[in-house]
Amino acid sequence: MSSQKGRVLITGGSGFVGAHIANRFLAGGWEVVLFDLRPPELELPPAFPRAVEFVQGNVLGVDELAEAISAHSINGIVHSAAVVGDVRAEEQPALAFDINVRGTFNALEAARLRNLRFTYISTATLYGQKEDREPVRESDLPDPVGMYDGTKYMGEVLAHSYHKAYAVDAVSLRPGFLYGPGSNIGHYYLDRLVRGESLRGVPGADHYCDFTYIKDFAEGVYLAHTTRPLANRVFNISSRQYFSRAHFAKVVATVLGGDVEIKLGSGLPARAHQRGPSDNSRAAAEFGYEPRYDLEAGLRDWLAWLRKQESQGVR
């Protein structure tokens, strides 16, 4: 089993997922180039800009992408740029298609032309509705139900096709419900409570989710990108924390202490995806992935970050 170091370009690198991936690569001794429309807003230890460069660009700009790769001697791409979430993707389907499909095609073309390793951030949402809540495995047939998971699956098919047709060293990773510092998609309560918001009547107490701490996912991305050989090209990456939102809320209250009260409404939130926990067996076997954060540990780590932001006057 071999590993690789060098300089990685992270598309969407200024966002929630991209920023944490960047920090994991920094910790591994890599240099990082963030390729995004906006500069990074999320400062995490080790703080930007150590060994980090920012290039303002759009994955729809083929020339911008090629120039960034050539100018910075990139030897690997982690592609996390995306229109994320069902609501945004369905409100702006043309944008979702452009970024999630055409943008992925552009990044794969760049990888093909320069013989770069390519890691695609996909989503476990593409498994679709699995009301039996049995564990989901990479061999399960995807069944997208919306524009977000549909376009992300198209990107994954492109990555696999580039691997088969052109021998591009491409891997696709499917995360669960990601929470942690900087998250702004989904309902994970902790950040809102720290900001002083009231959580009463929030729907979804009975919604079971594969809650995955963002640092666990970033570790999986790092291992999948840097470890070779690999027998497979699609991997689930989760924290194996499969609980109802009601249970998640109870752990949030425990972590915060005091008289914190979260009143969730019963049932499922609108447009909820129901599926079982992701099976990580393939990732564990092929590149030694093991999640480090149980639910309470992840929430305590996130809370420490939120308190630090608060002490610095960052809201």
PDB file of C-alpha atoms in Angstrom:
ATOM      1  CA  MET A   1       0.000   0.000   0.000  1.00  0.00           C
ATOM      2  CA  SER A   2       1.484   3.359  -1.035  1.00  0.00           C
ATOM      3  CA  SER A   3       0.692   6.978  -0.229  1.00  0.00           C
ATOM      4  CA  GLN A   4       1.165  10.213  -2.138  1.00  0.00           C
ATOM      5  CA  LYS A   5       2.090  13.758  -1.083  1.00  0.00           C
ATOM      6  CA  GLY A   6       2.343  16.942  -3.074  1.00  0.00           C
ATOM      7  CA  ARG A   7       0.042  19.807  -3.968  1.00  0.00           C
ATOM      8  CA  VAL A   8      -3.699  19.295  -4.183  1.00  0.00           C
ATOM      9  CA  LEU A   9      -6.304  21.566  -5.735  1.00  0.00           C
ATOM     10  CA  ILE A  10      -9.644  21.558  -3.904  1.00  0.00           C
ATOM     11  CA  THR A  11     -12.562  22.884  -5.922  1.00  0.00           C
ATOM     12  CA  GLY A  12     -15.144  24.503  -3.687  1.00  0.00           C
ATOM     13  CA  GLY A  13     -12.281  24.751  -1.219  1.00  0.00           C
ATOM     14  CA  SER A  14     -13.674  27.781   0.620  1.00  0.00           C
ATOM     15  CA  GLY A  15     -16.873  25.994   1.639  1.00  0.00           C
ATOM     16  CA  PHE A  16     -17.726  23.894   4.671  1.00  0.00           C
ATOM     17  CA  VAL A  17     -16.588  20.549   3.288  1.00  0.00           C
ATOM     18  CA  GLY A  18     -13.675  21.903   1.262  1.00  0.00           C
ATOM     19  CA  ALA A  19     -12.208  23.823   4.199  1.00  0.00           C
ATOM     20  CA  HIS A  20     -12.094  20.758   6.440  1.00  0.00           C
ATOM     21  CA  ILE A  21     -10.604  18.658   3.662  1.00  0.00           C
ATOM     22  CA  ALA A  22      -7.963  21.348   3.176  1.00  0.00           C
ATOM     23  CA  ASN A  23      -7.015  21.236   6.841  1.00  0.00           C
ATOM     24  CA  ARG A  24      -6.656  17.458   6.768  1.00  0.00           C
ATOM     25  CA  PHE A  25      -4.325  17.658   3.778  1.00  0.00           C
ATOM     26  CA  LEU A  26      -2.318  20.389   5.527  1.00  0.00           C
ATOM     27  CA  ALA A  27      -1.966  18.144   8.562  1.00  0.00           C
ATOM     28  CA  GLY A  28      -0.682  15.424   6.249  1.00  0.00           C
ATOM     29  CA  GLY A  29       2.112  17.635   4.917  1.00  0.00           C
ATOM     30  CA  TRP A  30       0.483  18.646   1.646  1.00  0.00           C
ATOM     31  CA  GLU A  31       0.320  22.069   0.065  1.00  0.00           C
ATOM     32  CA  VAL A  32      -3.208  23.153  -0.799  1.00  0.00           C
ATOM     33  CA  VAL A  33      -4.712  25.365  -3.487  1.00  0.00           C
ATOM     34  CA  LEU A  34      -8.306  26.418  -2.875  1.00  0.00           C
ATOM     35  CA  PHE A  35     -10.237  26.990  -6.108  1.00  0.00           C
ATOM     36  CA  ASP A  36     -13.501  28.796  -5.444  1.00  0.00           C
ATOM     37  CA  LEU A  37     -15.607  31.812  -6.306  1.00  0.00           C
ATOM     38  CA  ARG A  38     -14.945  33.423  -2.926  1.00  0.00           C
ATOM     39  CA  PRO A  39     -12.045  33.504  -0.459  1.00  0.00           C
ATOM     40  CA  PRO A  40     -12.219  31.182   2.545  1.00  0.00           C
ATOM     41  CA  GLU A  41     -14.425  32.427   5.364  1.00  0.00           C
ATOM     42  CA  LEU A  42     -13.980  29.507   7.734  1.00  0.00           C
ATOM     43  CA  GLU A  43     -10.800  29.613   9.793  1.00  0.00           C
ATOM     44  CA  LEU A  44      -9.933  26.325  11.411  1.00  0.00           C
ATOM     45  CA  PRO A  45      -6.765  25.023  13.037  1.00  0.00           C
ATOM     46  CA  PRO A  46      -4.253  24.804  11.441  1.00  0.00           C
ATOM     47  CA  ALA A  47      -5.282  28.311  10.380  1.00  0.00           C
ATOM     48  CA  PHE A  48      -5.258  29.435   6.800  1.00  0.00           C
ATOM     49  CA  PRO A  49      -3.128  30.487   4.954  1.00  0.00           C
ATOM     50  CA  ARG A  50      -0.307  28.147   6.061  1.00  0.00           C
ATOM     51  CA  ALA A  51       0.796  26.321   2.910  1.00  0.00           C
ATOM     52  CA  VAL A  52      -2.463  27.447   1.302  1.00  0.00           C
ATOM     53  CA  GLU A  53      -3.071  29.503  -1.808  1.00  0.00           C
ATOM     54  CA  PHE A  54      -6.431  30.778  -2.974  1.00  0.00           C
ATOM     55  CA  VAL A  55      -7.367  31.017  -6.644  1.00  0.00           C
ATOM     56  CA  GLN A  56     -10.629  32.715  -7.494  1.00  0.00           C
ATOM     57  CA  GLY A  57     -12.310  30.740 -10.208  1.00  0.00           C
ATOM     58  CA  ASN A  58     -15.382  28.878 -11.393  1.00  0.00           C
ATOM     59  CA  VAL A  59     -15.453  25.190 -12.315  1.00  0.00           C
ATOM     60  CA  LEU A  60     -17.433  26.246 -15.388  1.00  0.00           C
ATOM     61  CA  GLY A  61     -14.386  28.204 -16.539  1.00  0.00           C
ATOM     62  CA  VAL A  62     -12.247  25.604 -18.276  1.00  0.00           C
ATOM     63  CA  ASP A  63      -9.379  28.007 -18.893  1.00  0.00           C
ATOM     64  CA  GLU A  64      -9.428  29.249 -15.275  1.00  0.00           C
ATOM     65  CA  LEU A  65      -9.210  25.684 -14.012  1.00  0.00           C
ATOM     66  CA  ALA A  66      -6.422  24.725 -16.415  1.00  0.00           C
ATOM     67  CA  GLU A  67      -4.424  27.830 -15.557  1.00  0.00           C
ATOM     68  CA  ALA A  68      -4.716  27.204 -11.818  1.00  0.00           C
ATOM     69  CA  ILE A  69      -3.505  23.626 -12.248  1.00  0.00           C
ATOM     70  CA  SER A  70      -0.575  24.559 -14.455  1.00  0.00           C
ATOM     71  CA  ALA A  71       0.516  27.614 -12.464  1.00  0.00           C
ATOM     72  CA  HIS A  72       0.592  25.730  -9.173  1.00  0.00           C
ATOM     73  CA  SER A  73       2.026  22.376 -10.330  1.00  0.00           C
ATOM     74  CA  ILE A  74      -0.996  20.467  -9.060  1.00  0.00           C
ATOM     75  CA  ASN A  75      -0.744  16.677  -8.840  1.00  0.00           C
ATOM     76  CA  GLY A  76      -4.217  15.884  -7.511  1.00  0.00           C
ATOM     77  CA  ILE A  77      -7.774  17.259  -7.493  1.00  0.00           C
ATOM     78  CA  VAL A  78     -10.399  16.924  -4.775  1.00  0.00           C
ATOM     79  CA  HIS A  79     -13.643  18.032  -6.376  1.00  0.00           C
ATOM     80  CA  SER A  80     -16.076  19.332  -3.756  1.00  0.00           C
ATOM     81  CA  ALA A  81     -17.603  22.269  -5.683  1.00  0.00           C
ATOM     82  CA  ALA A  82     -21.359  21.716  -5.911  1.00  0.00           C
ATOM     83  CA  VAL A  83     -24.822  23.150  -5.603  1.00  0.00           C
ATOM     84  CA  VAL A  84     -25.707  21.405  -2.341  1.00  0.00           C
ATOM     85  CA  GLY A  85     -29.120  20.493  -0.972  1.00  0.00           C
ATOM     86  CA  ASP A  86     -32.485  19.503  -2.373  1.00  0.00           C
ATOM     87  CA  VAL A  87     -34.146  22.885  -1.989  1.00  0.00           C
ATOM     88  CA  ARG A  88     -31.480  24.951  -3.738  1.00  0.00           C
ATOM     89  CA  ALA A  89     -31.000  22.383  -6.508  1.00  0.00           C
ATOM     90  CA  GLU A  90     -34.713  22.179  -7.247  1.00  0.00           C
ATOM     91  CA  GLU A  91     -35.140  25.953  -7.130  1.00  0.00           C
ATOM     92  CA  GLN A  92     -32.240  26.379  -9.572  1.00  0.00           C
ATOM     93  CA  PRO A  93     -32.106  23.168 -11.640  1.00  0.00           C
ATOM     94  CA  ALA A  94     -30.072  24.701 -14.482  1.00  0.00           C
ATOM     95  CA  LEU A  95     -27.429  25.914 -12.035  1.00  0.00           C
ATOM     96  CA  ALA A  96     -27.393  22.528 -10.275  1.00  0.00           C
ATOM     97  CA  PHE A  97     -26.847  20.780 -13.598  1.00  0.00           C
ATOM     98  CA  ASP A  98     -24.146  23.200 -14.671  1.00  0.00           C
ATOM     99  CA  ILE A  99     -22.107  23.047 -11.465  1.00  0.00           C
ATOM    100  CA  ASN A 100     -22.728  19.444 -10.434  1.00  0.00           C
ATOM    101  CA  VAL A 101     -22.471  17.849 -13.880  1.00  0.00           C
ATOM    102  CA  ARG A 102     -20.703  20.189 -16.289  1.00  0.00           C
ATOM    103  CA  GLY A 103     -18.354  21.400 -13.553  1.00  0.00           C
ATOM    104  CA  THR A 104     -17.461  17.809 -12.716  1.00  0.00           C
ATOM    105  CA  PHE A 105     -16.865  17.074 -16.397  1.00  0.00           C
ATOM    106  CA  ASN A 106     -14.502  20.060 -16.608  1.00  0.00           C
ATOM    107  CA  ALA A 107     -12.557  18.947 -13.545  1.00  0.00           C
ATOM    108  CA  LEU A 108     -12.308  15.388 -14.881  1.00  0.00           C
ATOM    109  CA  GLU A 109     -11.063  16.669 -18.242  1.00  0.00           C
ATOM    110  CA  ALA A 110      -8.376  18.625 -16.425  1.00  0.00           C
ATOM    111  CA  ALA A 111      -7.405  15.466 -14.547  1.00  0.00           C
ATOM    112  CA  ARG A 112      -7.313  13.430 -17.777  1.00  0.00           C
ATOM    113  CA  LEU A 113      -5.200  15.914 -19.706  1.00  0.00           C
ATOM    114  CA  ARG A 114      -2.631  16.216 -16.917  1.00  0.00           C
ATOM    115  CA  ASN A 115      -2.766  12.680 -15.499  1.00  0.00           C
ATOM    116  CA  LEU A 116      -3.958  13.834 -12.069  1.00  0.00           C
ATOM    117  CA  ARG A 117      -5.482  11.788  -9.278  1.00  0.00           C
ATOM    118  CA  PHE A 118      -9.140  12.755  -8.817  1.00  0.00           C
ATOM    119  CA  THR A 119     -11.380  12.430  -5.753  1.00  0.00           C
ATOM    120  CA  TYR A 120     -15.053  13.274  -6.188  1.00  0.00           C
ATOM    121  CA  ILE A 121     -17.252  14.268  -3.263  1.00  0.00           C
ATOM    122  CA  SER A 122     -20.561  12.551  -3.981  1.00  0.00           C
ATOM    123  CA  THR A 123     -23.440  11.954  -1.548  1.00  0.00           C
ATOM    124  CA  ALA A 124     -25.199   9.061   0.156  1.00  0.00           C
ATOM    125  CA  THR A 125     -28.453  10.849  -0.680  1.00  0.00           C
ATOM    126  CA  LEU A 126     -28.331   9.141  -4.067  1.00  0.00           C
ATOM    127  CA  TYR A 127     -29.306   5.838  -2.421  1.00  0.00           C
ATOM    128  CA  GLY A 128     -32.825   7.275  -2.368  1.00  0.00           C
ATOM    129  CA  GLN A 129     -35.610   6.348   0.020  1.00  0.00           C
ATOM    130  CA  LYS A 130     -34.904   3.159   1.995  1.00  0.00           C
ATOM    131  CA  GLU A 131     -37.714   2.966   4.514  1.00  0.00           C
ATOM    132  CA  ASP A 132     -36.581  -0.436   5.808  1.00  0.00           C
ATOM    133  CA  ARG A 133     -33.522   1.408   7.243  1.00  0.00           C
ATOM    134  CA  GLU A 134     -31.208  -1.493   6.414  1.00  0.00           C
ATOM    135  CA  PRO A 135     -27.505  -0.575   6.050  1.00  0.00           C
ATOM    136  CA  VAL A 136     -26.692   0.881   2.641  1.00  0.00           C
ATOM    137  CA  ARG A 137     -23.725  -0.498   0.715  1.00  0.00           C
ATOM    138  CA  GLU A 138     -21.902   0.711  -2.358  1.00  0.00           C
ATOM    139  CA  SER A 139     -23.308  -2.262  -4.288  1.00  0.00           C
ATOM    140  CA  ASP A 140     -26.884  -1.032  -3.692  1.00  0.00           C
ATOM    141  CA  LEU A 141     -28.536   0.421  -6.766  1.00  0.00           C
ATOM    142  CA  PRO A 142     -28.721   4.242  -6.580  1.00  0.00           C
ATOM    143  CA  ASP A 143     -32.221   5.641  -6.797  1.00  0.00           C
ATOM    144  CA  PRO A 144     -32.052   9.463  -6.797  1.00  0.00           C
ATOM    145  CA  VAL A 145     -35.287  11.264  -5.954  1.00  0.00           C
ATOM    146  CA  GLY A 146     -34.409  14.903  -6.644  1.00  0.00           C
ATOM    147  CA  MET A 147     -32.238  17.297  -8.608  1.00  0.00           C
ATOM    148  CA  TYR A 148     -29.475  17.367  -6.006  1.00  0.00           C
ATOM    149  CA  ASP A 149     -28.849  13.644  -5.715  1.00  0.00           C
ATOM    150  CA  GLY A 150     -29.653  13.150  -9.406  1.00  0.00           C
ATOM    151  CA  THR A 151     -26.985  15.581 -10.566  1.00  0.00           C
ATOM    152  CA  LYS A 152     -24.477  14.319  -8.019  1.00  0.00           C
ATOM    153  CA  TYR A 153     -25.023  10.784  -9.278  1.00  0.00           C
ATOM    154  CA  MET A 154     -24.426  11.994 -12.843  1.00  0.00           C
ATOM    155  CA  GLY A 155     -21.088  13.369 -11.661  1.00  0.00           C
ATOM    156  CA  GLU A 156     -20.248  10.062 -10.050  1.00  0.00           C
ATOM    157  CA  VAL A 157     -21.064   8.181 -13.272  1.00  0.00           C
ATOM    158  CA  LEU A 158     -18.784  10.572 -15.160  1.00  0.00           C
ATOM    159  CA  ALA A 159     -15.948   9.919 -12.706  1.00  0.00           C
ATOM    160  CA  HIS A 160     -16.331   6.162 -13.097  1.00  0.00           C
ATOM    161  CA  SER A 161     -16.544   6.486 -16.888  1.00  0.00           C
ATOM    162  CA  TYR A 162     -13.337   8.536 -16.988  1.00  0.00           C
ATOM    163  CA  HIS A 163     -11.648   5.847 -14.928  1.00  0.00           C
ATOM    164  CA  LYS A 164     -12.762   3.093 -17.307  1.00  0.00           C
ATOM    165  CA  ALA A 165     -12.338   4.950 -20.601  1.00  0.00           C
ATOM    166  CA  TYR A 166      -9.187   6.964 -19.889  1.00  0.00           C
ATOM    167  CA  ALA A 167      -7.658   5.275 -16.817  1.00  0.00           C
ATOM    168  CA  VAL A 168      -8.109   8.457 -14.769  1.00  0.00           C
ATOM    169  CA  ASP A 169      -7.305   7.579 -11.162  1.00  0.00           C
ATOM    170  CA  ALA A 170     -10.765   8.673  -9.942  1.00  0.00           C
ATOM    171  CA  VAL A 171     -12.558   7.777  -6.714  1.00  0.00           C
ATOM    172  CA  SER A 172     -16.064   8.775  -5.541  1.00  0.00           C
ATOM    173  CA  LEU A 173     -16.958   9.187  -1.863  1.00  0.00           C
ATOM    174  CA  ARG A 174     -20.463   9.147  -0.390  1.00  0.00           C
ATOM    175  CA  PRO A 175     -20.836  10.989   2.945  1.00  0.00           C
ATOM    176  CA  GLY A 176     -23.740  10.788   5.362  1.00  0.00           C
ATOM    177  CA  PHE A 177     -25.398  13.774   7.082  1.00  0.00           C
ATOM    178  CA  LEU A 178     -22.423  16.074   7.732  1.00  0.00           C
ATOM    179  CA  TYR A 179     -22.335  18.309  10.801  1.00  0.00           C
ATOM    180  CA  GLY A 180     -19.639  20.375  12.497  1.00  0.00           C
ATOM    181  CA  PRO A 181     -17.858  23.757  12.360  1.00  0.00           C
ATOM    182  CA  GLY A 182     -19.147  25.861   9.496  1.00  0.00           C
ATOM    183  CA  SER A 183     -22.093  23.624   8.531  1.00  0.00           C
ATOM    184  CA  ASN A 184     -25.014  25.502   7.020  1.00  0.00           C
ATOM    185  CA  ILE A 185     -27.021  22.738   5.375  1.00  0.00           C
ATOM    186  CA  GLY A 186     -29.304  20.616   7.528  1.00  0.00           C
ATOM    187  CA  HIS A 187     -30.562  21.026  11.061  1.00  0.00           C
ATOM    188  CA  TYR A 188     -28.035  20.206  13.766  1.00  0.00           C
ATOM    189  CA  TYR A 189     -29.285  22.580  16.492  1.00  0.00           C
ATOM    190  CA  LEU A 190     -26.017  23.269  18.324  1.00  0.00           C
ATOM    191  CA  ASP A 191     -24.944  26.355  16.388  1.00  0.00           C
ATOM    192  CA  ARG A 192     -28.424  27.860  16.567  1.00  0.00           C
ATOM    193  CA  LEU A 193     -28.648  27.381  20.317  1.00  0.00           C
ATOM    194  CA  VAL A 194     -25.228  28.928  20.870  1.00  0.00           C
ATOM    195  CA  ARG A 195     -26.456  31.940  18.892  1.00  0.00           C
ATOM    196  CA  GLY A 196     -29.367  32.218  21.298  1.00  0.00           C
ATOM    197  CA  GLU A 197     -32.112  30.999  18.994  1.00  0.00           C
ATOM    198  CA  SER A 198     -35.129  29.163  20.330  1.00  0.00           C
ATOM    199  CA  LEU A 199     -35.815  25.655  19.104  1.00  0.00           C
ATOM    200  CA  ARG A 200     -39.479  24.927  19.676  1.00  0.00           C
ATOM    201  CA  GLY A 201     -41.731  23.043  17.345  1.00  0.00           C
ATOM    202  CA  VAL A 202     -38.916  22.108  14.949  1.00  0.00           C
ATOM    203  CA  PRO A 203     -40.229  19.114  12.967  1.00  0.00           C
ATOM    204  CA  GLY A 204     -38.486  15.819  12.482  1.00  0.00           C
ATOM    205  CA  ALA A 205     -38.063  14.020  15.810  1.00  0.00           C
ATOM    206  CA  ASP A 206     -38.533  10.631  14.127  1.00  0.00           C
ATOM    207  CA  HIS A 207     -36.095  11.214  11.274  1.00  0.00           C
ATOM    208  CA  TYR A 208     -33.196   8.746  11.530  1.00  0.00           C
ATOM    209  CA  CYS A 209     -29.908  10.004  10.070  1.00  0.00           C
ATOM    210  CA  ASP A 210     -26.390   8.731   9.533  1.00  0.00           C
ATOM    211  CA  PHE A 211     -24.812  11.652  11.416  1.00  0.00           C
ATOM    212  CA  THR A 212     -21.198  12.123  10.345  1.00  0.00           C
ATOM    213  CA  TYR A 213     -18.776  14.530  11.956  1.00  0.00           C
ATOM    214  CA  ILE A 214     -17.042  16.596   9.314  1.00  0.00           C
ATOM    215  CA  LYS A 215     -13.545  15.765  10.586  1.00  0.00           C
ATOM    216  CA  ASP A 216     -14.257  12.060  10.196  1.00  0.00           C
ATOM    217  CA  PHE A 217     -15.337  12.659   6.627  1.00  0.00           C
ATOM    218  CA  ALA A 218     -12.242  14.760   5.905  1.00  0.00           C
ATOM    219  CA  GLU A 219     -10.102  11.901   7.209  1.00  0.00           C
ATOM    220  CA  GLY A 220     -11.843   9.517   4.833  1.00  0.00           C
ATOM    221  CA  VAL A 221     -11.253  11.864   1.902  1.00  0.00           C
ATOM    222  CA  TYR A 222      -7.574  12.152   2.760  1.00  0.00           C
ATOM    223  CA  LEU A 223      -7.091   8.388   3.044  1.00  0.00           C
ATOM    224  CA  ALA A 224      -9.030   7.669  -0.155  1.00  0.00           C
ATOM    225  CA  HIS A 225      -6.986  10.206  -2.103  1.00  0.00           C
ATOM    226  CA  THR A 226      -3.567   9.244  -0.792  1.00  0.00           C
ATOM    227  CA  THR A 227      -3.751   5.442  -0.520  1.00  0.00           C
ATOM    228  CA  ARG A 228      -3.112   3.100  -3.430  1.00  0.00           C
ATOM    229  CA  PRO A 229      -3.770   0.514  -4.745  1.00  0.00           C
ATOM    230  CA  LEU A 230      -7.576   0.394  -4.502  1.00  0.00           C
ATOM    231  CA  ALA A 231      -9.750  -2.434  -5.734  1.00  0.00           C
ATOM    232  CA  ASN A 232     -12.931  -0.315  -5.795  1.00  0.00           C
ATOM    233  CA  ARG A 233     -13.752   3.213  -6.900  1.00  0.00           C
ATOM    234  CA  VAL A 234     -16.817   4.104  -4.787  1.00  0.00           C
ATOM    235  CA  PHE A 235     -16.791   4.302  -0.985  1.00  0.00           C
ATOM    236  CA  ASN A 236     -19.175   5.195   1.819  1.00  0.00           C
ATOM    237  CA  ILE A 237     -17.623   7.467   4.448  1.00  0.00           C
ATOM    238  CA  SER A 238     -19.598   7.970   7.657  1.00  0.00           C
ATOM    239  CA  SER A 239     -19.201   8.117  11.437  1.00  0.00           C
ATOM    240  CA  ARG A 240     -21.577   5.161  11.925  1.00  0.00           C
ATOM    241  CA  GLN A 241     -23.732   7.281  14.236  1.00  0.00           C
ATOM    242  CA  TYR A 242     -27.262   6.316  13.229  1.00  0.00           C
ATOM    243  CA  PHE A 243     -29.839   7.973  15.467  1.00  0.00           C
ATOM    244  CA  SER A 244     -33.135   9.824  15.354  1.00  0.00           C
ATOM    245  CA  ARG A 245     -33.051  13.603  15.384  1.00  0.00           C
ATOM    246  CA  ALA A 246     -34.758  13.377  18.780  1.00  0.00           C
ATOM    247  CA  HIS A 247     -31.734  11.498  20.126  1.00  0.00           C
ATOM    248  CA  PHE A 248     -29.359  13.925  18.429  1.00  0.00           C
ATOM    249  CA  ALA A 249     -31.180  16.815  20.124  1.00  0.00           C
ATOM    250  CA  LYS A 250     -30.845  15.113  23.526  1.00  0.00           C
ATOM    251  CA  VAL A 251     -27.092  14.792  23.080  1.00  0.00           C
ATOM    252  CA  VAL A 252     -26.903  18.453  22.036  1.00  0.00           C
ATOM    253  CA  ALA A 253     -28.715  19.379  25.252  1.00  0.00           C
ATOM    254  CA  THR A 254     -26.333  17.198  27.281  1.00  0.00           C
ATOM    255  CA  VAL A 255     -23.288  18.820  25.712  1.00  0.00           C
ATOM    256  CA  LEU A 256     -24.629  22.332  26.347  1.00  0.00           C
ATOM    257  CA  GLY A 257     -25.806  21.549  29.883  1.00  0.00           C
ATOM    258  CA  GLY A 258     -27.928  23.919  31.924  1.00  0.00           C
ATOM    259  CA  ASP A 259     -31.569  24.440  31.120  1.00  0.00           C
ATOM    260  CA  VAL A 260     -31.346  24.018  27.358  1.00  0.00           C
ATOM    261  CA  GLU A 261     -34.629  22.929  25.899  1.00  0.00           C
ATOM    262  CA  ILE A 262     -35.213  21.602  22.422  1.00  0.00           C
ATOM    263  CA  LYS A 263     -38.786  20.817  21.468  1.00  0.00           C
ATOM    264  CA  LEU A 264     -38.954  18.787  18.289  1.00  0.00           C
ATOM    265  CA  GLY A 265     -42.207  17.981  16.600  1.00  0.00           C
ATOM    266  CA  SER A 266     -42.927  14.326  15.952  1.00  0.00           C
ATOM    267  CA  GLY A 267     -42.771  12.751  12.529  1.00  0.00           C
ATOM    268  CA  LEU A 268     -40.487  13.572   9.640  1.00  0.00           C
ATOM    269  CA  PRO A 269     -39.418  16.955   8.292  1.00  0.00           C
ATOM    270  CA  ALA A 270     -40.648  17.910   4.845  1.00  0.00           C
ATOM    271  CA  ARG A 271     -38.675  16.255   2.018  1.00  0.00           C
ATOM    272  CA  ALA A 272     -36.779  14.031   4.442  1.00  0.00           C
ATOM    273  CA  HIS A 273     -34.605  11.286   3.009  1.00  0.00           C
ATOM    274  CA  GLN A 274     -35.015   8.017   4.851  1.00  0.00           C
ATOM    275  CA  ARG A 275     -32.321   5.400   4.610  1.00  0.00           C
ATOM    276  CA  GLY A 276     -30.274   3.150   6.832  1.00  0.00           C
ATOM    277  CA  PRO A 277     -26.718   3.738   8.054  1.00  0.00           C
ATOM    278  CA  SER A 278     -23.861   3.644   5.596  1.00  0.00           C
ATOM    279  CA  ASP A 279     -21.716   0.519   5.707  1.00  0.00           C
ATOM    280  CA  ASN A 280     -18.045   1.574   5.874  1.00  0.00           C
ATOM    281  CA  SER A 281     -16.613  -1.930   5.489  1.00  0.00           C
ATOM    282  CA  ARG A 282     -15.114  -1.263   2.067  1.00  0.00           C
ATOM    283  CA  ALA A 283     -13.304   1.904   3.201  1.00  0.00           C
ATOM    284  CA  ALA A 284     -12.030   0.163   6.338  1.00  0.00           C
ATOM    285  CA  ALA A 285     -10.673  -2.754   4.326  1.00  0.00           C
ATOM    286  CA  GLU A 286      -9.065  -0.756   1.508  1.00  0.00           C
ATOM    287  CA  PHE A 287      -7.572   2.282   3.216  1.00  0.00           C
ATOM    288  CA  GLY A 288      -8.004   1.730   6.928  1.00  0.00           C
ATOM    289  CA  TYR A 289     -10.771   4.256   7.521  1.00  0.00           C
ATOM    290  CA  GLU A 290     -12.193   4.226  11.043  1.00  0.00           C
ATOM    291  CA  PRO A 291     -14.307   7.087  12.440  1.00  0.00           C
ATOM    292  CA  ARG A 292     -12.871   8.751  15.553  1.00  0.00           C
ATOM    293  CA  TYR A 293     -15.831  10.807  16.766  1.00  0.00           C
ATOM    294  CA  ASP A 294     -18.921   9.409  18.390  1.00  0.00           C
ATOM    295  CA  LEU A 295     -21.872  11.768  18.548  1.00  0.00           C
ATOM    296  CA  GLU A 296     -21.018  13.385  21.872  1.00  0.00           C
ATOM    297  CA  ALA A 297     -17.326  13.794  20.996  1.00  0.00           C
ATOM    298  CA  GLY A 298     -18.197  15.428  17.687  1.00  0.00           C
ATOM    299  CA  LEU A 299     -20.643  17.827  19.292  1.00  0.00           C
ATOM    300  CA  ARG A 300     -18.172  18.756  22.052  1.00  0.00           C
ATOM    301  CA  ASP A 301     -15.476  19.458  19.479  1.00  0.00           C
ATOM    302  CA  TRP A 302     -17.895  21.618  17.503  1.00  0.00           C
ATOM    303  CA  LEU A 303     -18.979  23.444  20.660  1.00  0.00           C
ATOM    304  CA  ALA A 304     -15.364  24.272  21.519  1.00  0.00           C
ATOM    305  CA  TRP A 305     -14.975  25.814  18.070  1.00  0.00           C
ATOM    306  CA  LEU A 306     -18.227  27.781  18.425  1.00  0.00           C
ATOM    307  CA  ARG A 307     -17.158  29.105  21.847  1.00  0.00           C
ATOM    308  CA  LYS A 308     -13.838  30.192  20.395  1.00  0.00           C
ATOM    309  CA  GLN A 309     -15.597  31.997  17.557  1.00  0.00           C
ATOM    310  CA  GLU A 310     -17.889  33.628  20.092  1.00  0.00           C
ATOM    311  CA  SER A 311     -14.966  34.814  22.212  1.00  0.00           C
ATOM    312  CA  GLN A 312     -13.455  36.395  19.108  1.00  0.00           C
ATOM    313  CA  GLY A 313     -16.666  38.210  18.273  1.00  0.00           C
ATOM    314  CA  VAL A 314     -17.443  36.022  15.261  1.00  0.00           C
ATOM    315  CA  ARG A 315     -21.111  35.080  14.894  1.00  0.00           C
TER     316      ARG A 315
END
